[in-house]
Coordinates of C-alpha atoms and ligand atoms in Angstrom, one line a residue:
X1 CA 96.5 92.8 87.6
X2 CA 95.2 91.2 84.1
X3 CA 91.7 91.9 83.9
X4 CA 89.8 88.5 83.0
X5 CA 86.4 87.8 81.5
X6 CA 84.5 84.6 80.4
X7 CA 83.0 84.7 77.3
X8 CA 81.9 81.9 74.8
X9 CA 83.1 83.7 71.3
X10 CA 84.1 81.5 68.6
X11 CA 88.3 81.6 68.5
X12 CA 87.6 82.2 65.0
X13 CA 85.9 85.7 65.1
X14 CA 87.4 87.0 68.6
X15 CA 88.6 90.1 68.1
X16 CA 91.9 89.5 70.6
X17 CA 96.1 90.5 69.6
X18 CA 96.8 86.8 70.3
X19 CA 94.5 84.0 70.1
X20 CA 96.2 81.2 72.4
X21 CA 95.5 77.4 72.0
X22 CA 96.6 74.0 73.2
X23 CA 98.9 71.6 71.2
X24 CA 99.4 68.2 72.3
X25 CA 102.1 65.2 71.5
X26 CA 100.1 62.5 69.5
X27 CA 101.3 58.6 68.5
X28 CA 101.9 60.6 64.9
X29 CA 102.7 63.7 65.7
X30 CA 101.1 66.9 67.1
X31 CA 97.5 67.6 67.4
X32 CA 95.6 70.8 67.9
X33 CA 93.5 70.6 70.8
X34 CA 90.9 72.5 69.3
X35 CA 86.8 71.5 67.8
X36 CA 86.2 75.0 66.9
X37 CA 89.3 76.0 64.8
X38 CA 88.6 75.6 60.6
X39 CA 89.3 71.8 59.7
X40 CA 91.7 73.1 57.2
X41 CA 93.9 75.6 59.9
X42 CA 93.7 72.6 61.9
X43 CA 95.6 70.4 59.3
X44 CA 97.9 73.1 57.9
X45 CA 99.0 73.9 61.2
X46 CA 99.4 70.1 62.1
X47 CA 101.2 69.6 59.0
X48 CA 103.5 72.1 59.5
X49 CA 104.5 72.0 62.7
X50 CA 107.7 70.2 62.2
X51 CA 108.4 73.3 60.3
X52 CA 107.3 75.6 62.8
X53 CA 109.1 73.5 65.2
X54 CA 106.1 72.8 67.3
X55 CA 105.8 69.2 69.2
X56 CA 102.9 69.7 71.4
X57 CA 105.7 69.1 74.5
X58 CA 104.6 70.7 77.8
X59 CA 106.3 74.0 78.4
X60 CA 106.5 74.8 74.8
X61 CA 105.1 78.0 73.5
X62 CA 105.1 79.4 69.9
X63 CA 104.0 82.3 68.3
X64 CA 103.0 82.8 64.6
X65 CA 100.8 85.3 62.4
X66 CA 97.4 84.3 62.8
X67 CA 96.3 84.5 58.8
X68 CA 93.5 85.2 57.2
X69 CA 90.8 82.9 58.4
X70 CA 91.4 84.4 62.1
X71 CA 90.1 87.6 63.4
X72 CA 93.0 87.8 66.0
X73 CA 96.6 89.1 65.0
X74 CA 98.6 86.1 66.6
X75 CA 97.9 82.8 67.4
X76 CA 100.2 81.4 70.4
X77 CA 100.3 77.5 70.3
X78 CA 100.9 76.5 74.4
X79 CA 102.0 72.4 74.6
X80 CA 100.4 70.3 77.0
X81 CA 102.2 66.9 75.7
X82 CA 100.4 63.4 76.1
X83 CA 96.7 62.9 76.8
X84 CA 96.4 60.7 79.8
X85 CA 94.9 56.9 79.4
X86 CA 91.5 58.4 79.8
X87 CA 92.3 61.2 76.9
X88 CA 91.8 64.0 79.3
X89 CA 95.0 66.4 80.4
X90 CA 95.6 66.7 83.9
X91 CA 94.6 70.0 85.9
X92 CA 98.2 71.3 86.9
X93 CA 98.9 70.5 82.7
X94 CA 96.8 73.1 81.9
X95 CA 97.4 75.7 84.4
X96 CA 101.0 75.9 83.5
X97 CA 100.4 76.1 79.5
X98 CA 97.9 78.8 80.3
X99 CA 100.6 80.2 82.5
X100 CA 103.3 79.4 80.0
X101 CA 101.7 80.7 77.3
X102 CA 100.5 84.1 79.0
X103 CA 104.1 84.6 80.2
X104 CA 105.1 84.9 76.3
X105 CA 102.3 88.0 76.3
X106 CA 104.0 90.5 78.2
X107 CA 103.8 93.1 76.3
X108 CA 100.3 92.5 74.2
X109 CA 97.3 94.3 75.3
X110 CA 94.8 91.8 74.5
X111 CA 94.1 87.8 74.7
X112 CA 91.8 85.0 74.1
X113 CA 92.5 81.7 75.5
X114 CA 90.8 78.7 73.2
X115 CA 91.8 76.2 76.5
X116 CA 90.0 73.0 77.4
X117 CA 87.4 75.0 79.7
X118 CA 84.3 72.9 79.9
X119 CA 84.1 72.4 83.3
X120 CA 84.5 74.2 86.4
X121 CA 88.1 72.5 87.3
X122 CA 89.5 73.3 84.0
X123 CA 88.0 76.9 84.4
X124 CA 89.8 76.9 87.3
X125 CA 93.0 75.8 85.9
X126 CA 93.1 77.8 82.9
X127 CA 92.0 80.8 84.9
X128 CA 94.6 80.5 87.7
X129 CA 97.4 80.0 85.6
X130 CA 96.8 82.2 82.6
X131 CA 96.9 85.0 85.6
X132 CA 100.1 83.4 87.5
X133 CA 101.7 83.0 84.2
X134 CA 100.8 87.4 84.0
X135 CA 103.6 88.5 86.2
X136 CA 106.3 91.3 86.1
X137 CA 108.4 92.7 88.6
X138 CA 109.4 96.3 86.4
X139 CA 109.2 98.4 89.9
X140 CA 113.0 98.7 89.6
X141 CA 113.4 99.7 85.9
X142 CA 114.3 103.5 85.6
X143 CA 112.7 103.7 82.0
X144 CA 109.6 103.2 83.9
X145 CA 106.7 100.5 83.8
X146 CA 106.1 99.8 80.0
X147 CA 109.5 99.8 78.0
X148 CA 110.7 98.0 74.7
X149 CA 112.8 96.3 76.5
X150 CA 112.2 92.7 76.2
X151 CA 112.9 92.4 80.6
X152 CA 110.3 95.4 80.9
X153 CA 107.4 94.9 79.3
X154 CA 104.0 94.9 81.5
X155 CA 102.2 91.5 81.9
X156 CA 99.1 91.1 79.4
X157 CA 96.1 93.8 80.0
X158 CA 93.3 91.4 79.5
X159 CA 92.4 88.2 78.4
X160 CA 88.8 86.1 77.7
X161 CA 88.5 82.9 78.6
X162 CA 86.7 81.0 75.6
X163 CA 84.4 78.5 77.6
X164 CA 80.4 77.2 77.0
X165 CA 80.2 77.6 80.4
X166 CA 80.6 82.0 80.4
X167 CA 77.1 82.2 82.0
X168 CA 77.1 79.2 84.7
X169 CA 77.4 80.4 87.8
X170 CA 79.6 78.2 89.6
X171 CA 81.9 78.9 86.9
X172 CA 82.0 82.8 87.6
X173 CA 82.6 82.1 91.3
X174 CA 85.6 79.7 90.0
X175 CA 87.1 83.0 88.0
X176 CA 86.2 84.9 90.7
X177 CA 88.3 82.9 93.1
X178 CA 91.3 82.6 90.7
X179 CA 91.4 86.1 90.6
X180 CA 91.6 86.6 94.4
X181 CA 94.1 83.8 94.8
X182 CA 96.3 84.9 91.9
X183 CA 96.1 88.5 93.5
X184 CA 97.3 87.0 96.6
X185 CA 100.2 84.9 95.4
X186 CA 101.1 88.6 93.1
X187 CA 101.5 90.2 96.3
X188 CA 103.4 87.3 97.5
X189 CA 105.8 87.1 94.9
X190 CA 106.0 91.1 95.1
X191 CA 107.1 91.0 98.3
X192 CA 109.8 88.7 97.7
X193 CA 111.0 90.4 95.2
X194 CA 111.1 93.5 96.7
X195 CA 114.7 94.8 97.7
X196 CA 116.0 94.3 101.3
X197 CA 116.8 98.2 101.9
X198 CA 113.1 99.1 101.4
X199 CA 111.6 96.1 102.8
X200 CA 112.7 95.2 106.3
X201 CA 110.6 94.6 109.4
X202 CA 109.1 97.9 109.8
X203 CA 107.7 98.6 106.6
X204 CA 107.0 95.0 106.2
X205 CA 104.5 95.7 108.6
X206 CA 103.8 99.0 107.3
X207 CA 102.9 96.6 104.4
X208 CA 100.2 94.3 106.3
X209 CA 98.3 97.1 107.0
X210 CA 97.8 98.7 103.7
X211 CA 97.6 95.1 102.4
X212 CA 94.7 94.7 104.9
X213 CA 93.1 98.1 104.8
X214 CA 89.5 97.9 103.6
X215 CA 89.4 94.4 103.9
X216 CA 86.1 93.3 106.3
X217 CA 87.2 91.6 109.6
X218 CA 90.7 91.8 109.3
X219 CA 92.6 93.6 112.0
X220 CA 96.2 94.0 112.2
X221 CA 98.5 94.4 115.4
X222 CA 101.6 95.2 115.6
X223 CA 104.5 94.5 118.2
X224 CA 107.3 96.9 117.9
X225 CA 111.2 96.3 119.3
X226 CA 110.4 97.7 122.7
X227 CA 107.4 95.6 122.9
X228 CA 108.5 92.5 122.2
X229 CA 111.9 93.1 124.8
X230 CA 109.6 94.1 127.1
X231 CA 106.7 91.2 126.5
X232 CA 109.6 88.5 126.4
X233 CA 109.5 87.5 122.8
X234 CA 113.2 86.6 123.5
X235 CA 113.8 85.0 119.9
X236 CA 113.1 87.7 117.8
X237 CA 114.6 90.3 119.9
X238 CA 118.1 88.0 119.9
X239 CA 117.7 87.6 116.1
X240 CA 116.7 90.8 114.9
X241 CA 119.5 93.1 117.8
X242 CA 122.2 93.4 115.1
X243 CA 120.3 94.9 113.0
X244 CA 120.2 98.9 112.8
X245 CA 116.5 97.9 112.4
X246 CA 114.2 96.5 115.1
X247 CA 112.0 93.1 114.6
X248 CA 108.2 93.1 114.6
X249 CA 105.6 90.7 115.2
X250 CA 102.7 91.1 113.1
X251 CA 99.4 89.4 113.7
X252 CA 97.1 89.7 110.8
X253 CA 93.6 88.4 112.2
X254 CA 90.4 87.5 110.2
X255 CA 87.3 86.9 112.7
X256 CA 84.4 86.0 110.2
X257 CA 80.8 86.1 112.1
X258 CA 80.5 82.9 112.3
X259 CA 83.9 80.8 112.3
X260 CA 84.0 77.0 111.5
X261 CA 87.2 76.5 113.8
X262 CA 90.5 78.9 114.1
X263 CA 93.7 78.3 112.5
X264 CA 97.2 79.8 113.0
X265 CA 99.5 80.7 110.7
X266 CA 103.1 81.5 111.6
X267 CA 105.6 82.8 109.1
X268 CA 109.2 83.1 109.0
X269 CA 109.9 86.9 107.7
X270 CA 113.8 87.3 107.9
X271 CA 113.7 90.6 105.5
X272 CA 117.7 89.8 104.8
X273 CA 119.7 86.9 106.2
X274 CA 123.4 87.7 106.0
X275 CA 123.9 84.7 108.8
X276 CA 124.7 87.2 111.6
X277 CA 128.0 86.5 113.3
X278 CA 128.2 83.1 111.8
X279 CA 128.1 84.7 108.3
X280 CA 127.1 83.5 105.3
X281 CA 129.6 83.4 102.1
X282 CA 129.4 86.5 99.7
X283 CA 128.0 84.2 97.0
X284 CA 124.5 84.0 96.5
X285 CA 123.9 86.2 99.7
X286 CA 121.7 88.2 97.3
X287 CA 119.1 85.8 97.6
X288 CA 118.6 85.9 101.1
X289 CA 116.4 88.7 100.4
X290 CA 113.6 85.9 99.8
X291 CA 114.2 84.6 103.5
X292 CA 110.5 86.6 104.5
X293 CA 109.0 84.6 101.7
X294 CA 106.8 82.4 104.4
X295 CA 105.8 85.4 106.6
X296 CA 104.6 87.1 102.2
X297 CA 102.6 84.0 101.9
X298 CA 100.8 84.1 105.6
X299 CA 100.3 88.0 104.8
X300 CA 98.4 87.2 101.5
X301 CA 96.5 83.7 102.3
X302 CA 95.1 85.6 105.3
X303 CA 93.8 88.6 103.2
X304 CA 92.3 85.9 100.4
X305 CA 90.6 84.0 103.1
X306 CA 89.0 87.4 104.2
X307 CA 88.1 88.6 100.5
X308 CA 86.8 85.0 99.7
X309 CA 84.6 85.3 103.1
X310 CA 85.4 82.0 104.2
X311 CA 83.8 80.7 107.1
X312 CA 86.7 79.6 109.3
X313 CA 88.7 82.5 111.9
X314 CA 92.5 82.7 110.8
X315 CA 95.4 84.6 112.3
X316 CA 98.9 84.9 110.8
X317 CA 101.6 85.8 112.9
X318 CA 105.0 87.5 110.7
X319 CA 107.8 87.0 112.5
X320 CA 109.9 89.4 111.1
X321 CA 113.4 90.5 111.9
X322 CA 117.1 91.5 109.6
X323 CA 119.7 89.2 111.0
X324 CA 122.8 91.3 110.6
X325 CA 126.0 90.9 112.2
X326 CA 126.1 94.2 114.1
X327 CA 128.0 95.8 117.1
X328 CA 124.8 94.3 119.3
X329 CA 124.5 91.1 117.4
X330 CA 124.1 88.1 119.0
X331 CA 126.8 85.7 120.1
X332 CA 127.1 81.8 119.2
X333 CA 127.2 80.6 122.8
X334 CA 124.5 83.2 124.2
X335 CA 121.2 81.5 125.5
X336 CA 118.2 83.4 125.1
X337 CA 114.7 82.7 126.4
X338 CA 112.2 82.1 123.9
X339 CA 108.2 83.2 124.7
X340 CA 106.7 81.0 127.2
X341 CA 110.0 80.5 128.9
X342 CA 111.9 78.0 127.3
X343 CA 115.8 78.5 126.8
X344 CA 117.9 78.7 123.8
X345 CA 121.8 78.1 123.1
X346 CA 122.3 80.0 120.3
X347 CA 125.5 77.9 118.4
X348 CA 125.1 79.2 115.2
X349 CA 123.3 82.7 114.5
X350 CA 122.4 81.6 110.4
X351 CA 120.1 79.2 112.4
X352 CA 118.5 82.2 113.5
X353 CA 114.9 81.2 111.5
X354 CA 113.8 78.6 113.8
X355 CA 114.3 81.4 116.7
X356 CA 112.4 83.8 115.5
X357 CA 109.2 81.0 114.7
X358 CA 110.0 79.5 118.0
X359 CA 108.3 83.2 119.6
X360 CA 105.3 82.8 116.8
X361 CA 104.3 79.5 117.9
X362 CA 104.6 79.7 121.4
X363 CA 103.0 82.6 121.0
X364 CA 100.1 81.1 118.7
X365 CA 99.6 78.1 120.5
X366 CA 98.7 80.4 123.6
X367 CA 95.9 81.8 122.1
X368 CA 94.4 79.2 121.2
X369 CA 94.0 77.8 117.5
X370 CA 92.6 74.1 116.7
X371 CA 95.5 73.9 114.5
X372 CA 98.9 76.0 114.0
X373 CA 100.7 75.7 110.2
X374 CA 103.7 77.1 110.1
X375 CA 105.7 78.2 106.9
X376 CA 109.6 79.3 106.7
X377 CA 112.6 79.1 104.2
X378 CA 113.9 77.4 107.3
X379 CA 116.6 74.9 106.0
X380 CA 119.3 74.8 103.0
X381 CA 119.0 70.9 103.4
X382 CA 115.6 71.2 102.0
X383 CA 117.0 71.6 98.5
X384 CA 119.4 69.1 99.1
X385 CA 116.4 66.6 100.2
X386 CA 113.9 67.6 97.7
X387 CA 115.8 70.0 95.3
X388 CA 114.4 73.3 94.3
X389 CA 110.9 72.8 93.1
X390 CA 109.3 70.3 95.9
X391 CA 108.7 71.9 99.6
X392 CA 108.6 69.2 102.6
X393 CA 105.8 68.9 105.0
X394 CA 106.5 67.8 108.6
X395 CA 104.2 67.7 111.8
X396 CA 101.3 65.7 113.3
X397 CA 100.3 63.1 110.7
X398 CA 97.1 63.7 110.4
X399 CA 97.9 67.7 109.9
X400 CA 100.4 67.0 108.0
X401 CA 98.9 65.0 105.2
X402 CA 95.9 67.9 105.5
X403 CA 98.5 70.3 104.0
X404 CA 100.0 67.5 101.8
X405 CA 96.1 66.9 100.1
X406 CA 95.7 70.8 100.1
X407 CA 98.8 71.1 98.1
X408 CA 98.3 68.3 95.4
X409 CA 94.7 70.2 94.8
X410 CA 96.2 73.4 94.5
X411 CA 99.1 72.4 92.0
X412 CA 101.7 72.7 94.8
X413 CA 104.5 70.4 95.0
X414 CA 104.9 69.0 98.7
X415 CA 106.2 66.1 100.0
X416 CA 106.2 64.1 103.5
X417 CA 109.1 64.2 105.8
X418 CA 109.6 62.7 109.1
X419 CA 110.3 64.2 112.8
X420 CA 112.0 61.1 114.0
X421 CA 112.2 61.0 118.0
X422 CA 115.6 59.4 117.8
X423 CA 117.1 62.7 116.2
X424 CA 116.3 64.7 119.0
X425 CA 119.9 64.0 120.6
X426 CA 121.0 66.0 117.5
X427 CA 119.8 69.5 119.4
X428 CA 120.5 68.8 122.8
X429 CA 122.0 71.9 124.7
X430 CA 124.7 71.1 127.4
X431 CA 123.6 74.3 129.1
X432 CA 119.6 75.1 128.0
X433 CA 116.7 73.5 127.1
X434 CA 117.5 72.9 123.5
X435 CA 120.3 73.9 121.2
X436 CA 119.6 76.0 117.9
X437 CA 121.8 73.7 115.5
X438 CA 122.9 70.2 115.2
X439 CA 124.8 67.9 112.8
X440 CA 124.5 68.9 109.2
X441 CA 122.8 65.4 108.6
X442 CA 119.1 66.0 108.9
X443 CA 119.2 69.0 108.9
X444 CA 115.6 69.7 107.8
X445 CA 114.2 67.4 110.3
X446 CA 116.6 68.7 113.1
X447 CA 114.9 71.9 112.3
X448 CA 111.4 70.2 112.4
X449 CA 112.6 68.7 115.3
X450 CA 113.7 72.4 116.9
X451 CA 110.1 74.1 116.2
X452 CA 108.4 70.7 117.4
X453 CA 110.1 71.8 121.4
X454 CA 107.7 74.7 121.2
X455 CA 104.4 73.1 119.7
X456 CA 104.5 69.6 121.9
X457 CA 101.4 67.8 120.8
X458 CA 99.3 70.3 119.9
X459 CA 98.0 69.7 115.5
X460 CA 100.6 71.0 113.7
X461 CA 102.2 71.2 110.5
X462 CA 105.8 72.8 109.5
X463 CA 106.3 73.7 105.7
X464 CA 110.0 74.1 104.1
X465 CA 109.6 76.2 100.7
X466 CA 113.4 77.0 101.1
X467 CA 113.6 76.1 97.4
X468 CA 111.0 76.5 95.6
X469 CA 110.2 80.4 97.7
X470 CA 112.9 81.7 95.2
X471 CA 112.9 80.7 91.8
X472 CA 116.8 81.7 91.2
X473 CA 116.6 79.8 87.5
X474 CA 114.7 80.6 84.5
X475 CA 111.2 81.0 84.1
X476 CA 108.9 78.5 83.5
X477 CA 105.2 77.1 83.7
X478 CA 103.1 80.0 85.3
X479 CA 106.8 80.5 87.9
X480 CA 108.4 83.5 87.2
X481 CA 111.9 84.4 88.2
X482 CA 112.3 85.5 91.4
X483 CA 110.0 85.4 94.2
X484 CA 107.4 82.3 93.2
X485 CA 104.2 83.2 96.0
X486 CA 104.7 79.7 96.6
X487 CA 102.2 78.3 100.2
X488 CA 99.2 80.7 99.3
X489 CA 97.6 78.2 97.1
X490 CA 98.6 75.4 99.5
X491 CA 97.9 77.5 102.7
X492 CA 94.3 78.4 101.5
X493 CA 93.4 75.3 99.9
X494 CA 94.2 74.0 103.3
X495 CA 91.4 77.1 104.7
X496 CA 89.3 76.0 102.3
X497 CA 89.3 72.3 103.3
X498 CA 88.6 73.7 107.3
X499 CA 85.7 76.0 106.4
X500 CA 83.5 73.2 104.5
X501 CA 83.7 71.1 108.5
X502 CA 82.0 72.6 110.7
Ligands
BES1 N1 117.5 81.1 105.4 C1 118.4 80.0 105.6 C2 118.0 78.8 104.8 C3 118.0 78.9 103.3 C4 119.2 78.6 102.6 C5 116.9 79.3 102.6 C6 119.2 78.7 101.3 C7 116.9 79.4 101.3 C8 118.1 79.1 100.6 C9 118.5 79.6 107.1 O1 118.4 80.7 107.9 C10 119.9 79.1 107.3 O2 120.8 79.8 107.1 N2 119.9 77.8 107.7 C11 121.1 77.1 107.9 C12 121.0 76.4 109.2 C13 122.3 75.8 109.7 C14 123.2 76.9 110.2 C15 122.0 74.9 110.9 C16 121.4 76.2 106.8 O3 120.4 75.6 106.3 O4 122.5 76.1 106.3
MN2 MN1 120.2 81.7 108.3
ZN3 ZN1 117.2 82.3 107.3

């Protein structure tokens, strides 16, 4: 990963490739956001920008020779648009033009962001983004890691972060933190984006433990095929049978010394999701490789919370399966029984998500957590509710505006939906205890609905990132293409929240 420093140079004299600072969209025009710049840069640069085509919008990034009165090569001009009333720029601004901005690096060895950083929240900001915004996905390029090729180029080596505050110390433990939670939402993303024929359940979990080796008071377990037939983990073993390869449960536990509470996280790790019997279309199946994404982002908020040593105990369960439409696949009409003994009518196999989380909870809530979150790319009617960018919380209310706080603090976009009782009806099985689809109407919430059968009361929260898991667009912000790490932030923010209460 970019390697990150604080330091309090002058922009002027830091000896960086790119020297990166902030435009913004004034009442006149565009303003450099910048008191340390030479007055007369300042107005040539302000005065040109029509020219240069720079308006300070959010999102916008351009890159010019730095000149003569700079010591860096490049100066990169990241927009952050309108002040707010107050005349400050809000947080989530200015992690995505730091993210923005170090996303136009790849390829550039060196960097020197001249960001607002004059407090720990905008250390924070500029710190997390500039290293979200630092992504590439080159595993898959035969020319190897660093090519010309504009697609292959490796993410920016290392940047500084130009801020008064380089010595304070609750600003190094801010950078300190961005770099463990950016690492995590990397390995997030990575796993996303890695192909379906190298990840599937197996060396998914073959993934967990190396992702967890070396780190203190995590331990990982795995269930295999055979255990889980054997043990009665009936979901997983009816989703993941038409596959040529077997489903695994992973729990991934961190036991600190002296926990402030215990919390569960189950993830939804479908490695590919053709549908199964009840198949999907040929178009876009592709990105039904990202169908694991909650199960990546349990997997790496688990193994932050560990490497930030926070005080509460956390255990992620990955429910991980393929759900292929083999010889041995599973049947619309079958009824399975989930852990703990409820029954299943299976009457679509593509609604084969909420079976496999249905194990993972039961399973969670029997050992015994204060609280179970649960994260999936569980419903297509997500992005029809919310679109692509905004993931839906669900669950006990006061859990479920928990995760919905969590996620406006960490830059996440979530938003409230409901589990009303009246939809129920809509997964009633005339055979079992509860039918695996309903009505297309609702269909989020009928899914909500579906997990709620195997939680009952107990604190709870069900996340959606259908959407925004997989970022099937162009880049933008600190989001890359592909796989977008999203929940980590949201999922540890939420940690984070938990260990300050004892
Ligand atoms: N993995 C999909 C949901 C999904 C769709 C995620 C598109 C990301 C992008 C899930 O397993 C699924 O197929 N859900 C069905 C449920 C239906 C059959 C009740 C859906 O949403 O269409
Ligand atoms: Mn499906
Ligand atoms: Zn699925």
């Amino acid at each position: 990963m970019t390697d990150v420093t604080l330091s309090s140079k002058n922009p002027t004299a830091v000896k960086a490739e790119a020297l990166v600072v902030a435009t913004a969209q004034t009442s006149d025009g565009v303003a450099v956001v910048s008191d340390q710049l030479p007055t007369d840069l300042l107005t040539q640069l302000e005065s040109l920008a029509p020219q240069l085509g720079v308006t300070g919008a959010r999102d916008e990034v351009r890159k010019i020779p730095a000149g003569p009165k700079l010591a860096a090569e490049i100066l990169v001009l990241t927009g952050l648009g309108e002040r707010a009333e107050d005349g400050t720029f809000a947080i989530e601004t200015l992690r995505r033009a730091a993210g923005a901005a170090t996303r136009e690096l790849a390829g550039i060895k060196t960097a020197a962001l001249a960001l607002p950083a004059s407090d720990d929240a905008e250390i924070t900001a500029v710190t997390e983004g500039a290293l979200l915004g630092a992504y590439a996905f080159n595993q898959y390029r035969s020319a190897g890691k660093s090519t010309a090729k504009e697609s292959g180029k490796d993410p920016v080596g290392a940047i500084e972060i130009l801020t008064p505050l380089h010595k304070n110390a609750k600003a190094k433990v801010a950078a300190e933190r961005a770099e463990i939670l950016a690492a995590a939402v990397h390995a997030a993303r990575d796993l996303v984006n890695t192909a379906p024929n190298e990840l599937y359940p197996a060396t998914f979990a073959d993934a967990a433990k190396a992702a967890a080796k070396d780190v203190r008071h995590v331990r990982v377990t795995v269930l295999d095929d055979k255990q889980l037939a054997s043990g009665g983990y009936g979901g997983l073993t009816a989703v993941g049978q038409g596959s040529s390869r077997g489903p695994r449960l992973v729990k991934v536990a961190y036991t600190p010394a002296k926990p402030n509470g215990k919390v569960a996280l189950v993830g939804k790790g479908i490695t590919f999701d053709s549908g199964g019997i009840s198949i999907k279309p040929a178009a876009g199946m592709e990105a039904m490789k990202s169908d694991m994404a909650g199960a990546a982002a349990v997997l790496s908020t688990v193994v932050a919370a560990a490497k930030l040593n926070l005080p509460v105990a956390v255990t992620g369960y990955l429910c991980l399966a393929e759900n292929m439409p083999g010889g041995n696949a599973q049947r619309p009409a079958d009824v399975i029984t989930i852990y703990g003994g409820k029954t299943v009518e299976i009457l679509n196999t593509d609604a084969e998500g909420r079976v496999v989380m249905a194990d993972g909870l039961a399973s969670a809530i029997e050992d015994g957590h204060d609280v179970v979150l649960d994260i999936a790319t569980l419903t297509g009617a997500q992005m029809v509710a919310l679109g692509t960018r905004t993931s839906a919380v669900m669950g006990t209310d006061a859990v479920r505006d928990e995760v919905k706080a969590a996620a406006d603090a960490s830059g996440e976009l979530f938003w409230p939906m409901p589990l009303p009782d009246e939809l129920k009806t809509n997964i009633k099985s005339k055979v079992a205890d509860v039918a695996n689809s309903g009505p297309r109407w609702g269909g989020m919430l009928n899914a909500g609905l579906f997990l709620q059968t195997f939680v009952g009361d107990h604190p709870w929260a069900h996340l959606d990132i259908a959407g925004p898991a997989f970022n099937e667009g162009g880049a933008h912000g600190y989001t890359p293409y592909g796989g977008t790490g999203v929940g980590v932030r949201t999922l540890l923010g939420f940690l984070e929240g938990r260990a300050k209460v004892s």
